Short mmCIF file of C-alpha atoms in Angstrom, two decimals:
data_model
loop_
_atom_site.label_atom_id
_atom_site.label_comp_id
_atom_site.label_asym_id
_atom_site.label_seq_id
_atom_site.Cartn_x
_atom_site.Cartn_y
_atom_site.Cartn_z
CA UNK A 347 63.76 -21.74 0.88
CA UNK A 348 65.03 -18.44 0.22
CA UNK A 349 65.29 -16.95 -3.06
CA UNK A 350 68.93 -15.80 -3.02
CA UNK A 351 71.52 -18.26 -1.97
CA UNK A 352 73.70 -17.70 1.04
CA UNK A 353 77.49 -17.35 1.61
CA UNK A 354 79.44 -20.09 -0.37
CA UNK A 355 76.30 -21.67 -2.18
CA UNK A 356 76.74 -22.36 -5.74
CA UNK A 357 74.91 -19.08 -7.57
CA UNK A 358 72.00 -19.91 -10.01
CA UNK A 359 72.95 -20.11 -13.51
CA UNK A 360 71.08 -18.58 -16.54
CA UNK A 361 70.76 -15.34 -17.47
CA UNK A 362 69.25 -11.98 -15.01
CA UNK A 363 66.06 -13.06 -16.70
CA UNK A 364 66.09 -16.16 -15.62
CA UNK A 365 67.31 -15.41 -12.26
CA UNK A 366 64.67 -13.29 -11.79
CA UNK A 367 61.35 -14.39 -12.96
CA UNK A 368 61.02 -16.33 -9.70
CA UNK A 369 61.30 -13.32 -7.71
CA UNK A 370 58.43 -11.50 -5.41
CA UNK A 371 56.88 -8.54 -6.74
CA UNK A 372 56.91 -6.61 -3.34
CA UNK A 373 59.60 -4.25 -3.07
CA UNK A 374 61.23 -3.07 0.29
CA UNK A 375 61.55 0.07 1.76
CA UNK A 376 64.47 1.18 -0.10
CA UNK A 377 62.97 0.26 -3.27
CA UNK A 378 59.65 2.34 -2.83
CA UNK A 379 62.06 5.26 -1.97
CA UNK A 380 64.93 5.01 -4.78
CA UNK A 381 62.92 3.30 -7.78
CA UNK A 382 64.89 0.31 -7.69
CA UNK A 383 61.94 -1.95 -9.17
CA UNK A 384 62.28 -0.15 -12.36
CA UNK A 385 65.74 -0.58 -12.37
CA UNK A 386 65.73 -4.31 -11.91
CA UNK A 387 63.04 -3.98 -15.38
CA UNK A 388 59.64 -3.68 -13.93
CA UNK A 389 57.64 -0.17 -13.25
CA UNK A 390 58.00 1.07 -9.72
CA UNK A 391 54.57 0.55 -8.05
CA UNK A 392 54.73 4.32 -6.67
CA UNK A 393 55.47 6.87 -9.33
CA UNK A 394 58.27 9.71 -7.63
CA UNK A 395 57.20 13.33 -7.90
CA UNK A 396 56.37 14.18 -12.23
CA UNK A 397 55.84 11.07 -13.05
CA UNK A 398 53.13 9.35 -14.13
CA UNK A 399 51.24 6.25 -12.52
CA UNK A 400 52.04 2.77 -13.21
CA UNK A 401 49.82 -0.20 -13.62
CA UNK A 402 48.18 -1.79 -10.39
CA UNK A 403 50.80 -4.18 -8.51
CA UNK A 404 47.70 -7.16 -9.40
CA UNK A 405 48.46 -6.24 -13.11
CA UNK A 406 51.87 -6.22 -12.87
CA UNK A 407 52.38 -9.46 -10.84
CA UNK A 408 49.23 -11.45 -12.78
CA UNK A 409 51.71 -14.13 -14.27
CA UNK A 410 54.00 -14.38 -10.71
CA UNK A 411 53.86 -17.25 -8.68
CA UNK A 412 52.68 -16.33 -4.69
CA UNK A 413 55.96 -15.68 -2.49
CA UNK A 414 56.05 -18.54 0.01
CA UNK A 415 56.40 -17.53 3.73
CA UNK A 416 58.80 -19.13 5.75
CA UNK A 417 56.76 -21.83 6.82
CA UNK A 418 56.24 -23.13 3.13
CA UNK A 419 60.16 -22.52 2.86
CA UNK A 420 60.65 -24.56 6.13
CA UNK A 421 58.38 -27.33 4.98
CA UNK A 422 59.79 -27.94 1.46
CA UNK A 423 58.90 -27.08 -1.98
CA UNK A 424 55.96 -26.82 -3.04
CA UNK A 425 56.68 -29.92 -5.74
CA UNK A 426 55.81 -32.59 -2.13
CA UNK A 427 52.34 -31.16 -2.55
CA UNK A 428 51.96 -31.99 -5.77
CA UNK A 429 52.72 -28.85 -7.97
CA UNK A 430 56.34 -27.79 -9.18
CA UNK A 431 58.34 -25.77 -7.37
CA UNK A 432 58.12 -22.04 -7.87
CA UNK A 433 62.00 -21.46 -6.74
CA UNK A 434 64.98 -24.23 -7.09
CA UNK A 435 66.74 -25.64 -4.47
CA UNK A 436 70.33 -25.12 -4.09
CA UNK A 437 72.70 -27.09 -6.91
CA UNK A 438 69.56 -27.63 -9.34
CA UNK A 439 68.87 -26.05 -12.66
CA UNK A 440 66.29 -23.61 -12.90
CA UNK A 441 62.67 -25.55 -14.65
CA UNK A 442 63.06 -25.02 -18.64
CA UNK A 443 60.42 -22.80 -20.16
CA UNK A 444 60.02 -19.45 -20.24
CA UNK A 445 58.20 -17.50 -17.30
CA UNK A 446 54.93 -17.17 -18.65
CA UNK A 447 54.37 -20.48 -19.20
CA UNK A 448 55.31 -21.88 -15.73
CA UNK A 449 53.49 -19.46 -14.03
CA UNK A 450 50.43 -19.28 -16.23
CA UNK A 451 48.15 -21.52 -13.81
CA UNK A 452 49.26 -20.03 -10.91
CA UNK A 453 46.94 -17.54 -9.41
CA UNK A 454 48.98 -14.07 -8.57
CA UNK A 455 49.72 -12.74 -5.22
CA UNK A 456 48.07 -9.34 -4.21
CA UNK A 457 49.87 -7.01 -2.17
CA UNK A 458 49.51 -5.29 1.11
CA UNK A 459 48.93 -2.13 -1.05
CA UNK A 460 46.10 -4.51 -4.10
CA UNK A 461 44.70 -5.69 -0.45
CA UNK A 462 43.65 -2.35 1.29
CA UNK A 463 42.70 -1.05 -2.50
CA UNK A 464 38.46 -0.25 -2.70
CA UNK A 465 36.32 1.97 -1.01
CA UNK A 466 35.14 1.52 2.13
CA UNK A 467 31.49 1.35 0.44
CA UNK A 468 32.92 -1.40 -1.83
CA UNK A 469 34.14 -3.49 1.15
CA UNK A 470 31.17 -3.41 2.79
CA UNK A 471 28.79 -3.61 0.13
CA UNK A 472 27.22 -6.98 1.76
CA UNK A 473 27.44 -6.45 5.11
CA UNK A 474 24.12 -5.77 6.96
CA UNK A 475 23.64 -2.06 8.53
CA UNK A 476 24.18 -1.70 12.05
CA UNK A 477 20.83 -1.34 13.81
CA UNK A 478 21.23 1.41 15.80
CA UNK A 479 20.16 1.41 20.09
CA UNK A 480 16.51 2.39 19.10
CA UNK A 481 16.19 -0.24 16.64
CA UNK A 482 18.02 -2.64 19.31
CA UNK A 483 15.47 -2.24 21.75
CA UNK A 484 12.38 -5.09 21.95
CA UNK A 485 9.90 -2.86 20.24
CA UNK A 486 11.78 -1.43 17.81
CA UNK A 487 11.92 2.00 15.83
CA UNK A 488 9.03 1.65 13.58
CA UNK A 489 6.95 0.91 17.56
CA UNK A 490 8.33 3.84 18.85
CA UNK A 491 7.79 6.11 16.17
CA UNK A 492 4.16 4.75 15.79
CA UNK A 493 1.53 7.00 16.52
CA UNK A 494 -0.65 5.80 19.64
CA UNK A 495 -3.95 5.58 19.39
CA UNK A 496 -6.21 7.85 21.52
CA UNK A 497 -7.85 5.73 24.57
CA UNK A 498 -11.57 5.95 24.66
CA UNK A 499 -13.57 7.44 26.67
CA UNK A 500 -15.41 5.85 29.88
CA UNK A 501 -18.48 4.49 29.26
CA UNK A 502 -18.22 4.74 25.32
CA UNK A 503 -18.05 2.04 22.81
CA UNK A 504 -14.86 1.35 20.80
CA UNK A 505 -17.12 0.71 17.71
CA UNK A 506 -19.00 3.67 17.53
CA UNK A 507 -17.39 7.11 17.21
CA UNK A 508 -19.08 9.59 19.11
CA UNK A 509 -20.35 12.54 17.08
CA UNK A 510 -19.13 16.10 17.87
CA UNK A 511 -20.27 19.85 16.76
CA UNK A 512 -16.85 20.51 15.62
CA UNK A 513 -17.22 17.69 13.20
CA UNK A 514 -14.66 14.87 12.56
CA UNK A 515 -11.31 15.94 13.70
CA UNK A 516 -9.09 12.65 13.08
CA UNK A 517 -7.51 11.97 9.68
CA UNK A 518 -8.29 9.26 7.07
CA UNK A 519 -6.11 6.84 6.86
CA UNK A 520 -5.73 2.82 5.74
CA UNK A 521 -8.56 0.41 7.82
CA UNK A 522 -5.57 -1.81 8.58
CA UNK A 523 -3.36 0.69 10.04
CA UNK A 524 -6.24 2.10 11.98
CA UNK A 525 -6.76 -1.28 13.13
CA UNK A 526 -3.33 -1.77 13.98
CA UNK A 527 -2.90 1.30 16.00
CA UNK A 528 -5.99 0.39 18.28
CA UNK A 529 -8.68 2.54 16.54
CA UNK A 530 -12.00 2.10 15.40
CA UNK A 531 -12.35 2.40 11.12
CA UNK A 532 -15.69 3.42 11.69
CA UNK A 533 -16.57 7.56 11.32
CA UNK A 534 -20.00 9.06 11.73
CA UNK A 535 -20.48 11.35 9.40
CA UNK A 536 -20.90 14.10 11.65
CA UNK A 537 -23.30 17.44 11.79
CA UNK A 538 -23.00 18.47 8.38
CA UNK A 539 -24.14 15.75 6.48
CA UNK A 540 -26.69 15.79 9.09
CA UNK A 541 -28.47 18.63 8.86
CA UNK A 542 -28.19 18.06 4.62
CA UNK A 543 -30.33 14.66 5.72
CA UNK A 544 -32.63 16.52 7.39
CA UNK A 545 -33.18 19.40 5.43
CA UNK A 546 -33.64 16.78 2.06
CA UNK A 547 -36.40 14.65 3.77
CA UNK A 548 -38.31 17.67 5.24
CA UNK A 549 -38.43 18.80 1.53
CA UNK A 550 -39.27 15.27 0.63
CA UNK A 551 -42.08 15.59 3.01
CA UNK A 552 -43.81 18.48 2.05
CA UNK A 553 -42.97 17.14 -1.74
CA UNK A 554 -45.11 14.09 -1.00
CA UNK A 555 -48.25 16.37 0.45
CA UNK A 556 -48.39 18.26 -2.78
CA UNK A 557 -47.89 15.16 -4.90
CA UNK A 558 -46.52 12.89 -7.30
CA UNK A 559 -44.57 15.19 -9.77
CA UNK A 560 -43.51 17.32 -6.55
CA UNK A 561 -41.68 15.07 -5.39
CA UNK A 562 -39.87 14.24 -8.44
CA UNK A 563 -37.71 16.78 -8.04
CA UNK A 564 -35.99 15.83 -4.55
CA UNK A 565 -36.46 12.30 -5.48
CA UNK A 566 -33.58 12.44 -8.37
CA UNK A 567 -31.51 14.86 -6.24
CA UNK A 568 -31.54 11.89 -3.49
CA UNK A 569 -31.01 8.63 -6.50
CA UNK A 570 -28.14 10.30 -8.06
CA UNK A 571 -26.18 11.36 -4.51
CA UNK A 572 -26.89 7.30 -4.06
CA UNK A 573 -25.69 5.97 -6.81
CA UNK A 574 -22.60 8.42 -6.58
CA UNK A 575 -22.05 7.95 -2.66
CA UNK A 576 -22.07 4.27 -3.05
CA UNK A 577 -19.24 3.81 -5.57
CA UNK A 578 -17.22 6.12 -3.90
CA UNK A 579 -18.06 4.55 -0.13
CA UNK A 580 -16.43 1.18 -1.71
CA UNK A 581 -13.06 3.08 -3.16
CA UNK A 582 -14.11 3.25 -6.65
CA UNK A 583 -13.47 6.37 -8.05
CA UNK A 584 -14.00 7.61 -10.39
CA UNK A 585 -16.63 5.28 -11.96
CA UNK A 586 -18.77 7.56 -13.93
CA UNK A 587 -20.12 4.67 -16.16
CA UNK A 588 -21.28 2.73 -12.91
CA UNK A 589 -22.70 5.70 -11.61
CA UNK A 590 -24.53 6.76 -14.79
CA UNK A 591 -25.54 3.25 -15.21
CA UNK A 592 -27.28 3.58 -11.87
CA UNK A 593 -29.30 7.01 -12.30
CA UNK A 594 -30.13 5.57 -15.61
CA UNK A 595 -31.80 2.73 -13.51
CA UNK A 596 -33.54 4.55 -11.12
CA UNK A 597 -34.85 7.54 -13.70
CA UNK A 598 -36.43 4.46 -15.24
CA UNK A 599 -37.66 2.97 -12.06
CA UNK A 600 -39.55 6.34 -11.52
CA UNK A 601 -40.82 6.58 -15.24
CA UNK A 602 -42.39 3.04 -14.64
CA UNK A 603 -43.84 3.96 -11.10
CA UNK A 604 -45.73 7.29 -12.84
CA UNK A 605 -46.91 4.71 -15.46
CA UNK A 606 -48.53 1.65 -13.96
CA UNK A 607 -51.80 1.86 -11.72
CA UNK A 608 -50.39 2.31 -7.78
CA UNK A 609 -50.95 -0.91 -6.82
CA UNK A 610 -48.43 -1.82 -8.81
CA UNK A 611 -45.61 0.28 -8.07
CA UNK A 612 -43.78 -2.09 -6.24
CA UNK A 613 -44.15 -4.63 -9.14
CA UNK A 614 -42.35 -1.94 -11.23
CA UNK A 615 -39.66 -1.82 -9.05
CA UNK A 616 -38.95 -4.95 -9.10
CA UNK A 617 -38.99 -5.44 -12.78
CA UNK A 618 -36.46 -2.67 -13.32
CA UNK A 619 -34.27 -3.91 -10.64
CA UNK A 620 -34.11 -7.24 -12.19
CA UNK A 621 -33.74 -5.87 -15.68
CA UNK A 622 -30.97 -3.62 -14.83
CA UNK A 623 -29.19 -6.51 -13.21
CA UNK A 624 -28.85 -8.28 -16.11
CA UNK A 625 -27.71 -5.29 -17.78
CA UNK A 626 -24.94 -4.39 -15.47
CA UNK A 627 -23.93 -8.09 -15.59
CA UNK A 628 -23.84 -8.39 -19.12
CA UNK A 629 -21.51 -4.94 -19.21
CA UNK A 630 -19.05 -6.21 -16.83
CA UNK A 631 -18.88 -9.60 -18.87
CA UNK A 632 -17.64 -7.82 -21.86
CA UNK A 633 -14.61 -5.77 -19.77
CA UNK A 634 -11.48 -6.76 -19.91
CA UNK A 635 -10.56 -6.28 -16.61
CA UNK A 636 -8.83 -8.74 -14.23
CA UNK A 637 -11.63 -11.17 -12.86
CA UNK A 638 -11.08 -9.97 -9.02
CA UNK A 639 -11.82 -6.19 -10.50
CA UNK A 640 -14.51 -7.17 -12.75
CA UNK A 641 -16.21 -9.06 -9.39
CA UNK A 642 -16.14 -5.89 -7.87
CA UNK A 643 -17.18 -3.48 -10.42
CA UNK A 644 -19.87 -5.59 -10.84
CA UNK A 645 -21.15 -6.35 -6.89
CA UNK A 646 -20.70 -2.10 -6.50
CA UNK A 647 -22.76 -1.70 -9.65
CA UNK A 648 -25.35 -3.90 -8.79
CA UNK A 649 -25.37 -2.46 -5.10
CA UNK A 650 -25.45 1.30 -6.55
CA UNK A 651 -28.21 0.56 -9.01
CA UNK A 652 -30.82 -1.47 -6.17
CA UNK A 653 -30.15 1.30 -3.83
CA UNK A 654 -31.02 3.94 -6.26
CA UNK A 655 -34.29 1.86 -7.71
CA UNK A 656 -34.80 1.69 -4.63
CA UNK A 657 -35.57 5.39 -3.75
CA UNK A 658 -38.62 5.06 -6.10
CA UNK A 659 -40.07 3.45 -3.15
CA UNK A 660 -41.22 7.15 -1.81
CA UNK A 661 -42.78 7.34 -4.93
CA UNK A 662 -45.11 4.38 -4.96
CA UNK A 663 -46.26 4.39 -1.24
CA UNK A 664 -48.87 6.75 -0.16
CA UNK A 665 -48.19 10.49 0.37
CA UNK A 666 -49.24 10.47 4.24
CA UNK A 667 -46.23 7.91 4.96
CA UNK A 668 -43.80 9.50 2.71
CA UNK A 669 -44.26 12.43 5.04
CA UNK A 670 -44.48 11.07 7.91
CA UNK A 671 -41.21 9.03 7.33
CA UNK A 672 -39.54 11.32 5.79
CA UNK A 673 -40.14 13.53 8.72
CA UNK A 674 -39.01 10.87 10.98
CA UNK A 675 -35.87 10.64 9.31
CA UNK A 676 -35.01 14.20 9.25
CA UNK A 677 -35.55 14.04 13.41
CA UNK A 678 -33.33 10.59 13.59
CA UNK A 679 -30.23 11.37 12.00
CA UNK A 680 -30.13 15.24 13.49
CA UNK A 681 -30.33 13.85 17.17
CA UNK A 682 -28.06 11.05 16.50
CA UNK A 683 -25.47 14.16 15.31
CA UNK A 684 -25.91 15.34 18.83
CA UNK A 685 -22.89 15.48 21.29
CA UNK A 686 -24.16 12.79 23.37
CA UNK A 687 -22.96 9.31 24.66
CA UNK A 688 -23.20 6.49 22.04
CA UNK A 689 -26.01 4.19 23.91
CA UNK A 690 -28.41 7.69 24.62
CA UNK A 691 -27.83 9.20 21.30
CA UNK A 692 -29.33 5.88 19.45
CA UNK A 693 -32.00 5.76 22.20
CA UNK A 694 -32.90 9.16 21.62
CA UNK A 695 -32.91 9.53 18.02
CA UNK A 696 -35.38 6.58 17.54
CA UNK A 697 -37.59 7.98 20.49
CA UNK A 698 -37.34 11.35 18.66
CA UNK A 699 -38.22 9.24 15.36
CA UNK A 700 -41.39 7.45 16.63
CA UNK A 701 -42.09 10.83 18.58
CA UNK A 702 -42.21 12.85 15.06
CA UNK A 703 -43.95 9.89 13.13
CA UNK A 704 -46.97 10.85 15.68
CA UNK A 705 -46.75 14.40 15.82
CA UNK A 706 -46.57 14.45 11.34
CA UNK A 707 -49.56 11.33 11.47
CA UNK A 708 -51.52 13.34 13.37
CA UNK A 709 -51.20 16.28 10.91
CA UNK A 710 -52.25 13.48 7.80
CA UNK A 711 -54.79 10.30 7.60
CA UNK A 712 -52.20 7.67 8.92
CA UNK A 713 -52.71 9.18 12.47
CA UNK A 714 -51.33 7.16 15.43
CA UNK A 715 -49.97 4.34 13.07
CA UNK A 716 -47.38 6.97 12.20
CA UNK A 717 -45.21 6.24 15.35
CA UNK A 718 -44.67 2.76 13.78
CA UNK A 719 -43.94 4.47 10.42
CA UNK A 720 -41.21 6.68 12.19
CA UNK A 721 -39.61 4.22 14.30
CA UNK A 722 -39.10 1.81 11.10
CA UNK A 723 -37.90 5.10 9.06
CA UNK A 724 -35.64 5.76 12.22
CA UNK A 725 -33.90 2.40 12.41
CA UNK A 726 -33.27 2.29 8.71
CA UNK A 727 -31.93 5.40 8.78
CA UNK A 728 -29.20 5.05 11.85
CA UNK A 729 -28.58 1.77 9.58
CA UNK A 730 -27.70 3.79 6.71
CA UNK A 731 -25.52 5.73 8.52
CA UNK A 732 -23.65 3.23 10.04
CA UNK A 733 -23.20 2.32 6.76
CA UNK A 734 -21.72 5.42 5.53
CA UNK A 735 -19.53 6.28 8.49
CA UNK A 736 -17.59 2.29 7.99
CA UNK A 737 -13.82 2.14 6.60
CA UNK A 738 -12.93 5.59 7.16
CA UNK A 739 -14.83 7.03 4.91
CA UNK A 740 -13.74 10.53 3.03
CA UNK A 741 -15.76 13.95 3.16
CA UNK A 742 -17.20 13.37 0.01
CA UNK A 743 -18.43 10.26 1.22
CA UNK A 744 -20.17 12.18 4.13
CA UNK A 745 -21.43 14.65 2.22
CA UNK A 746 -22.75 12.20 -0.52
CA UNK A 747 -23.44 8.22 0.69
CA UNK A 748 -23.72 9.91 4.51
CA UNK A 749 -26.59 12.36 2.88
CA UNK A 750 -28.18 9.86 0.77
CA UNK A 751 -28.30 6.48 2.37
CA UNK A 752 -30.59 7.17 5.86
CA UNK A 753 -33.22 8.59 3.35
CA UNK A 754 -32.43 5.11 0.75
CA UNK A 755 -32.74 2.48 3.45
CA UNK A 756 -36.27 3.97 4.52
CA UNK A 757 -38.01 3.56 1.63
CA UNK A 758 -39.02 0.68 1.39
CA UNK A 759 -39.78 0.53 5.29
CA UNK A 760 -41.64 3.49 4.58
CA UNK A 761 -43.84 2.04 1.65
CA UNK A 762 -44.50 -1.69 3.56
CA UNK A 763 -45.74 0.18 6.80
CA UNK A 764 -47.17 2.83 5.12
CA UNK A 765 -49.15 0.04 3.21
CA UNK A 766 -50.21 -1.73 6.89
CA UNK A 767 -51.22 1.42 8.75
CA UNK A 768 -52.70 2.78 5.33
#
């Protein structure tokens, strides 16, 4: 029903007040324009020019009922729904109480102007971003801005990387993203570690010809790049306690080598390998570290410590196979460095290997057993450097754990055949 009554209708009695408080808030045209809101007692919801802003048309209007369109004024008052009416029909009295309290549990009516109010950042706050036509496409932006991996050459093996002059030119990144671009994670170490392997066991072979307490001295050079190269090669860094910890073990594995009879060397080993296991278990039970952490710090330490001990092997077995393996070490893991195809260059550097072993044996007592004694020290060695070229390894690794670890995993092939052929 309309809120003014028509021609001949019986006017609305009360006071302007009265009248009024059932009224819309929404001014017309010619109200926006004049000011007539403020002149019928409410603030104009557009200041004119030099004046100052008024409240928001939701503060103003908080305690008006909504203005009913004219379907709800075609249908009846709202009262057949169950609520009082907002306006009076025609001929009744206006509902007693004041304004406030008939309207007070009636929600107010925003509006055109409360509606469009807000930033456009505010009215979309939870919508979801428009993918754009690369993201719309099947693969994606994230595929196409993925770097693709290199294909491989023919005839080569995806596992094994083929070494180069120029030394490694691709860049270290996570396993699993190499993995998921197609790649290998494995890196040879390349010629420069190479030629650091071969010049260490050519001084670890004349060492051994001049004796014991010669070869001392590129014995601990070799232990502590182990122990060093092996925490590092598992991504812990920096662990100078676990690397101390190892040296420590393997300067004592050499002080009880120079001490017991020979024959017993390898007994002495073994003693300080066990011994130090207990003590690097009994360290990492006091850290306080999270268990998963302490269960690695522990497997690395114990790893870092038995490969170090381990280098004492070159100083229990017999001088004629330390050179002789040594030797054949230094020829292995310089021909593997070669530029050649993956399947040749592990053929050749073990051929080279057992090649060396008889050239060197021939030059000391072992004679032709030393072509067994280099093709063991080869294959340990191209096993130690698979090792240190595996999860993309850094340069320091290279340079350390890729120095260190052909020359570790051959000594104690070198002392058991050394021992036969002996």
């Amino acid at each position: 029903m309309p809120p003014y009554p028509g021609a001949g209708e019986q006017q609305p009695q009360g006071s302007a007040a009265e009248q009024t408080a059932y009224l819309p808030p929404f001014p017309g045209p010619e109200a926006q324009q004049q000011g007539s809101v403020a002149e019928a007692g409410r603030p104009a919801p557009y200041p004119a020019a030099g004046q100052e802003p008024q409240p928001l048309a939701a503060e103003q209007t908080a305690y008006l009922p909504p203005f009913p369109g004219p379907e709800a004024q075609q249908q009846g008052p709202v009262a057949e729904a169950g609520r009082p009416a907002p306006y009076p029909a025609a001929g009744q009295e206006p509902p007693q109480g004041s304004a406030a309290e008939q309207t007070a549990y009636l929600p107010p009516f925003p509006g055109p102007e409360v509606q469009q109010q807000g930033s456009a950042a505010e009215q979309t706050a939870y919508l979801p971003p428009v993918p754009g036509p690369e993201a719309q496409s099947p693969q994606g932006a994230a595929a196409a801005q993925a770097p693709q991996p290199a294909p491989p050459a023919a005839g080569e093996d995806a596992a094994w990387s083929p070494p180069t002059l120029g030394g490694n030119t691709l860049r270290a990144v996570d396993p699993a993203q190499a993995r998921a671009e197609g790649r290998s994670p494995i890196i040879d170490p390349g010629p420069q570690p190479a030629i650091l392997t071969a010049a260490l066991g050519l001084l670890l072979a004349a060492a051994a010809a001049l004796g014991q307490f010669a070869l001392l001295v590129p014995l601990i050079a070799l232990q502590a790049l182990t122990a060093a190269g092996w925490f590092r090669l598992n991504g812990m860094w920096p662990a100078r306690q676990g690397i101390a910890l190892a040296f420590a073990g393997a300067l004592v594995a050499d002080v009880a080598v120079l001490a017991v009879d020979p024959l017993y060397g390898a007994g002495a080993i073994v003693g300080t390998l066990g011994a130090w296991v207990l003590i690097t278990l009994v360290l990492q039970l006091r850290s306080r570290a999270e268990p998963d952490e302490r269960m690695y710090g522990l497997m690395a330490s114990v790893a870092s410590a038995a490969l170090a001990i381990v280098c004492a092997g070159f100083l229990a077995a017999d001088s004629a196979a330390v050179t002789v393996g040594a030797a054949a070490v230094a020829v292995a893991v310089f021909v593997r460095a070669l530029p050649l195809p993956t399947p040749a260059s592990v053929g050749v550097s073990l051929a080279s290997a057992a090649g060396a072993g008889v050239a060197v044996g021939g030059l000391t007592s072992v004679g032709v057993g030393g072509a067994l004694v280099g093709l063991a020290a080869g294959v340990c060695a191209l096993v130690g450097l698979r090792v240190a070229a595996y999860d993309y390894p850094s340069k320091f690794v290279h340079m350390t754990a890729g120095v260190a670890l052909p020359l570790a995993a051959a000594a104690p092939a070198v002392y058991l055949i050394g021992r036969v052929v002996g």
